[in-house]
mmCIF file of C-alpha atoms and ligand atoms in Angstrom:
data_model
loop_
_atom_site.group_PDB
_atom_site.id
_atom_site.type_symbol
_atom_site.label_atom_id
_atom_site.label_comp_id
_atom_site.label_asym_id
_atom_site.label_seq_id
_atom_site.Cartn_x
_atom_site.Cartn_y
_atom_site.Cartn_z
ATOM 1 C CA MET D 29 0.132 0.141 0.176
ATOM 2 C CA THR D 30 1.465 3.298 -1.037
ATOM 3 C CA ASP D 31 1.442 5.969 1.661
ATOM 4 C CA LYS D 32 -1.332 8.611 1.498
ATOM 5 C CA PRO D 33 -0.088 11.922 -0.272
ATOM 6 C CA PRO D 34 -1.020 14.554 1.997
ATOM 7 C CA ARG D 35 -2.621 16.745 -0.429
ATOM 8 C CA TYR D 36 -5.691 14.417 -0.910
ATOM 9 C CA ALA D 37 -8.459 14.733 1.465
ATOM 10 C CA SER D 38 -9.632 11.585 0.663
ATOM 11 C CA TRP D 39 -7.104 9.555 -1.032
ATOM 12 C CA THR D 40 -7.647 6.331 -3.521
ATOM 13 C CA ALA D 41 -4.932 4.981 -5.548
ATOM 14 C CA GLY D 42 -7.178 5.012 -9.124
ATOM 15 C CA LYS D 43 -10.541 6.847 -9.774
ATOM 16 C CA LEU D 44 -11.971 8.689 -6.691
ATOM 17 C CA PRO D 45 -15.272 6.713 -6.189
ATOM 18 C CA LEU D 46 -18.420 8.620 -6.708
ATOM 19 C CA PRO D 47 -20.064 7.230 -3.414
ATOM 20 C CA GLU D 48 -16.710 8.784 -1.468
ATOM 21 C CA LEU D 49 -18.283 12.389 -2.100
ATOM 22 C CA ALA D 50 -20.980 11.412 0.513
ATOM 23 C CA GLU D 51 -18.703 10.055 2.914
ATOM 24 C CA MET D 52 -16.507 13.265 2.497
ATOM 25 C CA LYS D 53 -19.368 15.204 3.522
ATOM 26 C CA ARG D 54 -20.163 12.793 6.470
ATOM 27 C CA ARG D 55 -16.541 13.152 7.697
ATOM 28 C CA GLY D 56 -16.650 16.884 7.103
ATOM 29 C CA ASP D 57 -13.787 16.616 4.314
ATOM 30 C CA LYS D 58 -14.159 19.510 2.251
ATOM 31 C CA ILE D 59 -14.515 18.317 -1.742
ATOM 32 C CA VAL D 60 -12.100 20.431 -4.056
ATOM 33 C CA MET D 61 -13.418 21.178 -7.372
ATOM 34 C CA VAL D 62 -11.825 23.461 -10.402
ATOM 35 C CA THR D 63 -12.726 23.753 -14.134
ATOM 36 C CA ALA D 64 -10.442 22.598 -16.533
ATOM 37 C CA TYR D 65 -10.837 22.553 -20.236
ATOM 38 C CA ASP D 66 -7.676 20.516 -21.530
ATOM 39 C CA ALA D 67 -5.257 17.712 -21.158
ATOM 40 C CA PRO D 68 -2.431 19.594 -19.430
ATOM 41 C CA SER D 69 -4.834 21.527 -17.049
ATOM 42 C CA GLY D 70 -6.560 17.945 -16.226
ATOM 43 C CA ARG D 71 -3.385 16.730 -15.523
ATOM 44 C CA LEU D 72 -2.295 19.454 -13.408
ATOM 45 C CA ALA D 73 -5.408 19.421 -11.218
ATOM 46 C CA ASP D 74 -4.948 16.055 -10.969
ATOM 47 C CA ALA D 75 -1.316 16.662 -9.753
ATOM 48 C CA ALA D 76 -2.379 19.150 -7.238
ATOM 49 C CA GLY D 77 -4.981 16.796 -5.643
ATOM 50 C CA VAL D 78 -8.167 18.158 -7.101
ATOM 51 C CA ASP D 79 -11.313 15.700 -6.343
ATOM 52 C CA LEU D 80 -13.380 16.761 -8.838
ATOM 53 C CA ILE D 81 -13.108 18.318 -12.470
ATOM 54 C CA LEU D 82 -15.669 20.200 -14.100
ATOM 55 C CA VAL D 83 -15.507 20.701 -18.120
ATOM 56 C CA GLY D 84 -17.354 23.943 -17.643
ATOM 57 C CA ASP D 85 -19.623 25.800 -20.285
ATOM 58 C CA SER D 86 -17.726 28.926 -18.684
ATOM 59 C CA SER D 87 -15.023 27.659 -21.318
ATOM 60 C CA GLY D 88 -17.256 29.868 -23.915
ATOM 61 C CA MET D 89 -16.241 32.834 -22.097
ATOM 62 C CA VAL D 90 -12.762 32.219 -20.262
ATOM 63 C CA VAL D 91 -11.428 30.230 -23.165
ATOM 64 C CA HIS D 92 -13.296 31.159 -26.423
ATOM 65 C CA GLY D 93 -13.864 34.922 -25.292
ATOM 66 C CA ARG D 94 -17.948 34.815 -25.861
ATOM 67 C CA GLU D 95 -20.015 37.326 -23.573
ATOM 68 C CA SER D 96 -21.824 34.207 -22.115
ATOM 69 C CA THR D 97 -22.152 30.766 -21.985
ATOM 70 C CA VAL D 98 -25.086 30.297 -24.156
ATOM 71 C CA PRO D 99 -23.632 29.736 -27.500
ATOM 72 C CA VAL D 100 -21.514 26.752 -26.128
ATOM 73 C CA THR D 101 -22.274 23.495 -28.038
ATOM 74 C CA LEU D 102 -22.363 19.920 -27.052
ATOM 75 C CA ASP D 103 -19.486 19.329 -29.247
ATOM 76 C CA GLU D 104 -17.047 21.929 -27.707
ATOM 77 C CA ILE D 105 -17.774 20.090 -24.364
ATOM 78 C CA LEU D 106 -17.266 16.705 -25.969
ATOM 79 C CA PHE D 107 -13.727 17.498 -27.139
ATOM 80 C CA MET D 108 -12.711 19.444 -24.361
ATOM 81 C CA THR D 109 -13.903 16.221 -22.064
ATOM 82 C CA GLN D 110 -11.791 14.017 -24.141
ATOM 83 C CA TRP D 111 -8.903 16.170 -23.784
ATOM 84 C CA VAL D 112 -9.246 16.565 -19.965
ATOM 85 C CA THR D 113 -9.921 12.874 -19.608
ATOM 86 C CA ARG D 114 -6.771 12.184 -21.034
ATOM 87 C CA GLY D 115 -4.770 14.405 -18.449
ATOM 88 C CA ALA D 116 -6.953 13.383 -15.284
ATOM 89 C CA ARG D 117 -6.649 10.152 -13.916
ATOM 90 C CA ARG D 118 -7.806 10.247 -10.116
ATOM 91 C CA PRO D 119 -10.435 13.352 -10.130
ATOM 92 C CA ILE D 120 -14.053 12.440 -11.071
ATOM 93 C CA VAL D 121 -14.583 14.441 -14.493
ATOM 94 C CA ILE D 122 -17.726 15.977 -14.966
ATOM 95 C CA ALA D 123 -18.908 17.653 -18.298
ATOM 96 C CA ASP D 124 -21.355 20.415 -18.238
ATOM 97 C CA MET D 125 -24.236 19.885 -20.420
ATOM 98 C CA PRO D 126 -24.697 23.051 -22.787
ATOM 99 C CA PHE D 127 -27.808 25.290 -23.000
ATOM 100 C CA GLY D 128 -29.887 23.266 -25.569
ATOM 101 C CA SER D 129 -28.740 20.254 -24.914
ATOM 102 C CA TYR D 130 -31.204 18.921 -22.390
ATOM 103 C CA GLU D 131 -34.097 21.378 -22.541
ATOM 104 C CA THR D 132 -36.448 19.786 -25.213
ATOM 105 C CA SER D 133 -36.959 16.290 -23.754
ATOM 106 C CA ASN D 134 -35.696 13.617 -21.748
ATOM 107 C CA GLU D 135 -34.949 11.794 -24.911
ATOM 108 C CA GLN D 136 -32.683 14.582 -25.928
ATOM 109 C CA ALA D 137 -31.029 14.860 -22.450
ATOM 110 C CA VAL D 138 -30.434 11.059 -22.131
ATOM 111 C CA SER D 139 -29.033 10.839 -25.554
ATOM 112 C CA ASN D 140 -26.319 13.868 -24.983
ATOM 113 C CA ALA D 141 -25.674 12.961 -21.379
ATOM 114 C CA ILE D 142 -24.573 9.359 -23.125
ATOM 115 C CA ARG D 143 -22.511 10.819 -25.666
ATOM 116 C CA LEU D 144 -20.737 12.920 -23.004
ATOM 117 C CA VAL D 145 -19.932 9.706 -21.078
ATOM 118 C CA LYS D 146 -19.294 7.360 -24.114
ATOM 119 C CA GLU D 147 -17.695 9.610 -26.522
ATOM 120 C CA GLY D 148 -16.151 12.203 -24.071
ATOM 121 C CA GLY D 149 -14.943 10.011 -21.240
ATOM 122 C CA ALA D 150 -16.931 12.117 -18.516
ATOM 123 C CA ASP D 151 -17.746 10.271 -15.062
ATOM 124 C CA ALA D 152 -20.890 12.242 -14.775
ATOM 125 C CA VAL D 153 -22.717 15.366 -16.203
ATOM 126 C CA LYS D 154 -23.978 18.693 -14.622
ATOM 127 C CA LEU D 155 -27.178 20.553 -15.445
ATOM 128 C CA GLU D 156 -28.499 23.860 -14.578
ATOM 129 C CA ARG D 157 -31.882 24.762 -12.611
ATOM 130 C CA GLY D 158 -34.770 23.383 -11.075
ATOM 131 C CA GLY D 159 -38.161 23.004 -12.556
ATOM 132 C CA THR D 160 -37.743 20.827 -15.789
ATOM 133 C CA SER D 161 -34.096 20.305 -15.396
ATOM 134 C CA VAL D 162 -35.479 17.867 -12.297
ATOM 135 C CA LEU D 163 -37.223 15.751 -14.997
ATOM 136 C CA ARG D 164 -34.286 15.733 -17.029
ATOM 137 C CA ALA D 165 -31.772 14.951 -14.277
ATOM 138 C CA HIS D 166 -34.115 12.099 -13.130
ATOM 139 C CA ALA D 167 -34.328 10.503 -16.830
ATOM 140 C CA ILE D 168 -30.432 10.924 -16.972
ATOM 141 C CA VAL D 169 -29.813 9.425 -13.667
ATOM 142 C CA GLU D 170 -32.198 6.387 -14.607
ATOM 143 C CA ALA D 171 -30.128 5.954 -17.906
ATOM 144 C CA GLY D 172 -27.071 5.139 -15.669
ATOM 145 C CA VAL D 173 -25.158 8.514 -16.090
ATOM 146 C CA PRO D 174 -24.366 10.355 -12.669
ATOM 147 C CA VAL D 175 -25.849 13.964 -12.518
ATOM 148 C CA MET D 176 -24.716 17.070 -10.597
ATOM 149 C CA GLY D 177 -27.378 19.690 -10.240
ATOM 150 C CA HIS D 178 -26.917 23.598 -10.098
ATOM 151 C CA VAL D 179 -28.612 26.055 -8.657
ATOM 152 C CA GLY D 180 -28.670 29.523 -7.663
ATOM 153 C CA LEU D 181 -26.736 32.009 -10.373
ATOM 154 C CA THR D 182 -27.343 29.860 -13.576
ATOM 155 C CA PRO D 183 -25.500 31.400 -16.187
ATOM 156 C CA GLN D 184 -27.336 29.793 -19.256
ATOM 157 C CA THR D 185 -30.449 31.429 -18.015
ATOM 158 C CA ALA D 186 -28.863 34.792 -16.872
ATOM 159 C CA THR D 187 -31.296 36.923 -18.833
ATOM 160 C CA VAL D 188 -34.328 35.529 -17.041
ATOM 161 C CA LEU D 189 -32.428 36.021 -13.685
ATOM 162 C CA GLY D 190 -31.738 39.553 -14.406
ATOM 163 C CA GLY D 191 -28.002 39.335 -15.321
ATOM 164 C CA PHE D 192 -25.087 37.778 -13.594
ATOM 165 C CA LYS D 193 -25.888 38.743 -10.006
ATOM 166 C CA ALA D 194 -26.585 36.919 -6.820
ATOM 167 C CA GLN D 195 -29.713 34.882 -6.090
ATOM 168 C CA GLY D 196 -31.955 33.816 -3.291
ATOM 169 C CA ARG D 197 -31.555 37.271 -1.436
ATOM 170 C CA THR D 198 -35.020 37.398 -0.347
ATOM 171 C CA ALA D 199 -36.606 34.641 2.006
ATOM 172 C CA ASP D 200 -39.053 33.581 -0.629
ATOM 173 C CA ARG D 201 -36.262 33.269 -3.275
ATOM 174 C CA ALA D 202 -34.064 31.379 -1.059
ATOM 175 C CA GLN D 203 -36.806 28.839 0.129
ATOM 176 C CA GLN D 204 -37.607 28.170 -3.450
ATOM 177 C CA LEU D 205 -33.559 27.641 -4.094
ATOM 178 C CA ILE D 206 -33.424 25.027 -1.327
ATOM 179 C CA ASP D 207 -36.616 23.347 -2.601
ATOM 180 C CA ASP D 208 -35.102 22.930 -6.086
ATOM 181 C CA ALA D 209 -32.086 21.581 -4.664
ATOM 182 C CA LEU D 210 -33.884 19.232 -2.541
ATOM 183 C CA GLU D 211 -36.004 18.035 -5.733
ATOM 184 C CA LEU D 212 -32.592 17.603 -7.787
ATOM 185 C CA GLN D 213 -31.555 15.349 -4.784
ATOM 186 C CA SER D 214 -34.881 13.508 -5.022
ATOM 187 C CA ALA D 215 -34.179 13.095 -8.843
ATOM 188 C CA GLY D 216 -31.115 11.311 -8.040
ATOM 189 C CA CYS D 217 -28.194 14.030 -8.486
ATOM 190 C CA PHE D 218 -25.125 13.233 -6.389
ATOM 191 C CA ALA D 219 -24.229 16.579 -5.557
ATOM 192 C CA ILE D 220 -25.393 20.416 -6.211
ATOM 193 C CA VAL D 221 -23.321 23.574 -7.141
ATOM 194 C CA LEU D 222 -24.730 26.589 -5.358
ATOM 195 C CA GLU D 223 -23.641 29.578 -7.280
ATOM 196 C CA ALA D 224 -23.732 33.185 -6.005
ATOM 197 C CA VAL D 225 -26.159 32.711 -2.988
ATOM 198 C CA PRO D 226 -26.038 34.460 0.306
ATOM 199 C CA ALA D 227 -23.840 32.125 2.784
ATOM 200 C CA ALA D 228 -26.949 31.706 5.297
ATOM 201 C CA VAL D 229 -28.680 30.258 2.114
ATOM 202 C CA ALA D 230 -25.971 27.955 1.377
ATOM 203 C CA ARG D 231 -25.409 27.087 5.044
ATOM 204 C CA ALA D 232 -29.219 26.023 5.204
ATOM 205 C CA ALA D 233 -29.283 23.986 1.820
ATOM 206 C CA THR D 234 -25.929 22.052 2.843
ATOM 207 C CA GLN D 235 -27.871 21.129 6.323
ATOM 208 C CA ALA D 236 -31.079 20.099 4.264
ATOM 209 C CA LEU D 237 -29.383 18.071 1.890
ATOM 210 C CA ALA D 238 -27.867 14.573 2.282
ATOM 211 C CA VAL D 239 -25.794 14.917 -0.875
ATOM 212 C CA PRO D 240 -22.698 17.232 -0.778
ATOM 213 C CA THR D 241 -22.957 21.026 -2.064
ATOM 214 C CA ILE D 242 -20.412 22.503 -3.886
ATOM 215 C CA GLY D 243 -20.097 26.416 -3.404
ATOM 216 C CA ILE D 244 -19.159 29.250 -6.021
ATOM 217 C CA GLY D 245 -19.677 32.443 -4.248
ATOM 218 C CA ALA D 246 -21.694 30.704 -1.601
ATOM 219 C CA GLY D 247 -19.647 31.197 1.598
ATOM 220 C CA ALA D 248 -17.445 28.799 3.376
ATOM 221 C CA ASP D 249 -20.090 26.308 4.739
ATOM 222 C CA ALA D 250 -20.772 24.507 1.582
ATOM 223 C CA ASP D 251 -19.232 20.860 1.329
ATOM 224 C CA GLY D 252 -16.937 21.697 -1.270
ATOM 225 C CA GLN D 253 -15.713 24.639 -3.417
ATOM 226 C CA VAL D 254 -15.611 25.390 -7.214
ATOM 227 C CA LEU D 255 -13.672 27.918 -9.014
ATOM 228 C CA VAL D 256 -13.038 28.767 -12.658
ATOM 229 C CA TRP D 257 -9.502 27.943 -13.545
ATOM 230 C CA HIS D 258 -8.518 30.886 -15.743
ATOM 231 C CA ASP D 259 -10.312 33.065 -12.931
ATOM 232 C CA MET D 260 -8.085 31.468 -10.098
ATOM 233 C CA LEU D 261 -5.001 31.446 -11.809
ATOM 234 C CA GLY D 262 -5.011 35.146 -13.000
ATOM 235 C CA PHE D 263 -5.348 34.775 -16.698
ATOM 236 C CA TYR D 264 -8.857 35.802 -17.674
ATOM 237 C CA GLU D 265 -9.112 39.481 -18.724
ATOM 238 C CA GLY D 266 -12.725 39.956 -18.268
ATOM 239 C CA HIS D 267 -14.447 41.157 -14.802
ATOM 240 C CA ALA D 268 -14.045 38.394 -12.291
ATOM 241 C CA PRO D 269 -16.661 38.205 -9.817
ATOM 242 C CA ARG D 270 -16.108 38.862 -6.239
ATOM 243 C CA PHE D 271 -16.223 35.515 -5.039
ATOM 244 C CA VAL D 272 -13.015 35.034 -7.086
ATOM 245 C CA LYS D 273 -9.705 34.606 -5.158
ATOM 246 C CA ARG D 274 -6.555 34.664 -7.616
ATOM 247 C CA TYR D 275 -3.871 32.105 -6.493
ATOM 248 C CA ALA D 276 -1.472 33.105 -9.275
ATOM 249 C CA GLU D 277 -1.023 35.973 -11.853
ATOM 250 C CA LEU D 278 0.033 33.475 -14.801
ATOM 251 C CA GLY D 279 -1.397 36.005 -17.214
ATOM 252 C CA ASP D 280 1.362 38.473 -16.163
ATOM 253 C CA ALA D 281 3.767 35.703 -16.144
ATOM 254 C CA ILE D 282 2.773 34.869 -19.763
ATOM 255 C CA VAL D 283 2.937 38.429 -20.976
ATOM 256 C CA ASP D 284 6.367 38.825 -19.504
ATOM 257 C CA ALA D 285 7.757 35.345 -20.992
ATOM 258 C CA LEU D 286 6.375 36.451 -24.436
ATOM 259 C CA GLY D 287 8.058 39.832 -24.093
ATOM 260 C CA ARG D 288 11.250 38.709 -23.130
ATOM 261 C CA TYR D 289 10.997 36.061 -26.237
ATOM 262 C CA ALA D 290 10.269 38.932 -28.576
ATOM 263 C CA ALA D 291 13.124 40.927 -27.355
ATOM 264 C CA ASP D 292 15.547 38.266 -27.868
ATOM 265 C CA VAL D 293 14.326 37.042 -31.279
ATOM 266 C CA ARG D 294 14.564 41.176 -32.345
ATOM 267 C CA ALA D 295 18.070 41.410 -30.735
ATOM 268 C CA GLY D 296 19.300 38.113 -32.339
ATOM 269 C CA THR D 297 20.084 36.369 -29.106
ATOM 270 C CA PHE D 298 17.666 33.383 -29.267
ATOM 271 C CA PRO D 299 18.082 30.783 -30.752
ATOM 272 C CA GLU D 300 21.651 29.952 -29.124
ATOM 273 C CA GLU D 301 23.713 27.140 -30.043
ATOM 274 C CA GLN D 302 21.952 24.790 -27.334
ATOM 275 C CA HIS D 303 18.668 25.254 -29.212
ATOM 276 C CA THR D 304 19.933 24.431 -32.508
ATOM 277 C CA TYR D 305 20.961 21.178 -34.339
ATOM 278 C CA ALA D 306 24.620 20.220 -35.716
ATOM 279 C CA MET D 307 26.010 18.149 -38.379
ATOM 280 C CA PRO D 308 28.717 15.767 -38.570
ATOM 281 C CA ASP D 309 31.781 17.696 -39.196
ATOM 282 C CA GLU D 310 32.525 15.848 -42.610
ATOM 283 C CA GLU D 311 29.042 16.049 -43.808
ATOM 284 C CA ARG D 312 28.960 19.532 -43.437
ATOM 285 C CA ALA D 313 32.571 20.259 -45.069
ATOM 286 C CA ALA D 314 31.058 18.173 -48.073
ATOM 287 C CA PHE D 315 28.024 20.124 -48.040
ATOM 288 C CA GLU D 316 29.461 23.467 -47.988
ATOM 289 C CA ALA D 317 32.013 22.593 -50.692
ATOM 290 C CA THR D 318 28.844 21.411 -52.953
ATOM 291 C CA SER D 319 27.150 24.657 -52.238
ATOM 292 C CA ASP D 320 30.528 26.663 -52.687
ATOM 293 C CA SER D 321 30.797 25.098 -56.051
ATOM 294 C CA GLN D 322 27.163 25.876 -57.022
ATOM 295 C CA ARG D 323 27.611 29.215 -55.868
ATOM 296 C CA SER D 324 30.954 29.555 -58.296
ATOM 297 C CA ARG D 325 29.063 28.490 -61.094
HETATM 298 O O1 KIV T 626 -19.276 26.504 -16.276
HETATM 299 C C1 KIV T 626 -18.775 26.317 -15.245
HETATM 300 O O2 KIV T 626 -17.692 26.579 -14.925
HETATM 301 C C2 KIV T 626 -19.591 26.076 -13.946
HETATM 302 C C3 KIV T 626 -19.108 26.571 -12.749
HETATM 303 C C4 KIV T 626 -18.893 27.996 -12.483
HETATM 304 C C5 KIV T 626 -19.782 25.834 -11.528
HETATM 305 O O3 KIV T 626 -20.768 26.041 -14.216
#
């Protein structure tokens, strides 16, 4: 048996088993989730001991430069899930179901969820909102695909919510949010994301639910936390929400590195000898003799 690496709250040699998340909630071990969109980020999140990776439709904004997540397609999430699952071994990889990929019918939701698992290699899928999404979640779970719910600020329907702003700030709205989360749990969801909700509401939801809650802008009492890769690592140019903590300034580091590269190229100081291929001396002499004789013709 290998020693437990300290970075994991809950350590297993292979893929983290899904039921372990409920055990982590029971033990009070916080669940760590981050988004990732390609193989290197999947590998790095795994190396850092992250428990859950979300191939989020936030990619539409932070990777593809769009104004919202709405235009993201199933194929985009499918490709990114293939890349992430090539890099990540232990974390459970959850593919976000993009807007338009599950709303029309249970059949549509099930067949798209199955594509994400079968072709993308996802371990689970996530969908947003209560209401009809509860029916979709139930149908997908019945088909054998684990589902994560997502309530509070649901960016796919931000227009209906009045923009990207905190949700559940009145007593009625807070209760509605908790009811939605409970319905998603009854539909079989294994965890629920709570996005941009008051800490008191997240605390009440976390106590009311048997399944883990994963907070983003929901205070410290959720069972786990999620942040978006580009936000937390400091290379998203757009306006970051107040709940983001930046753990690195990789954008600055990249601009600095590119600037030094450009300066070296312009000064002729890159490439150096060590970056250059050589030829055996006799081959080089023969080649130069041939080129000399060609030039003198
Ligand atoms: O798409 C995403 O990254 C998300 C997280 C913010 C939870 O849904």
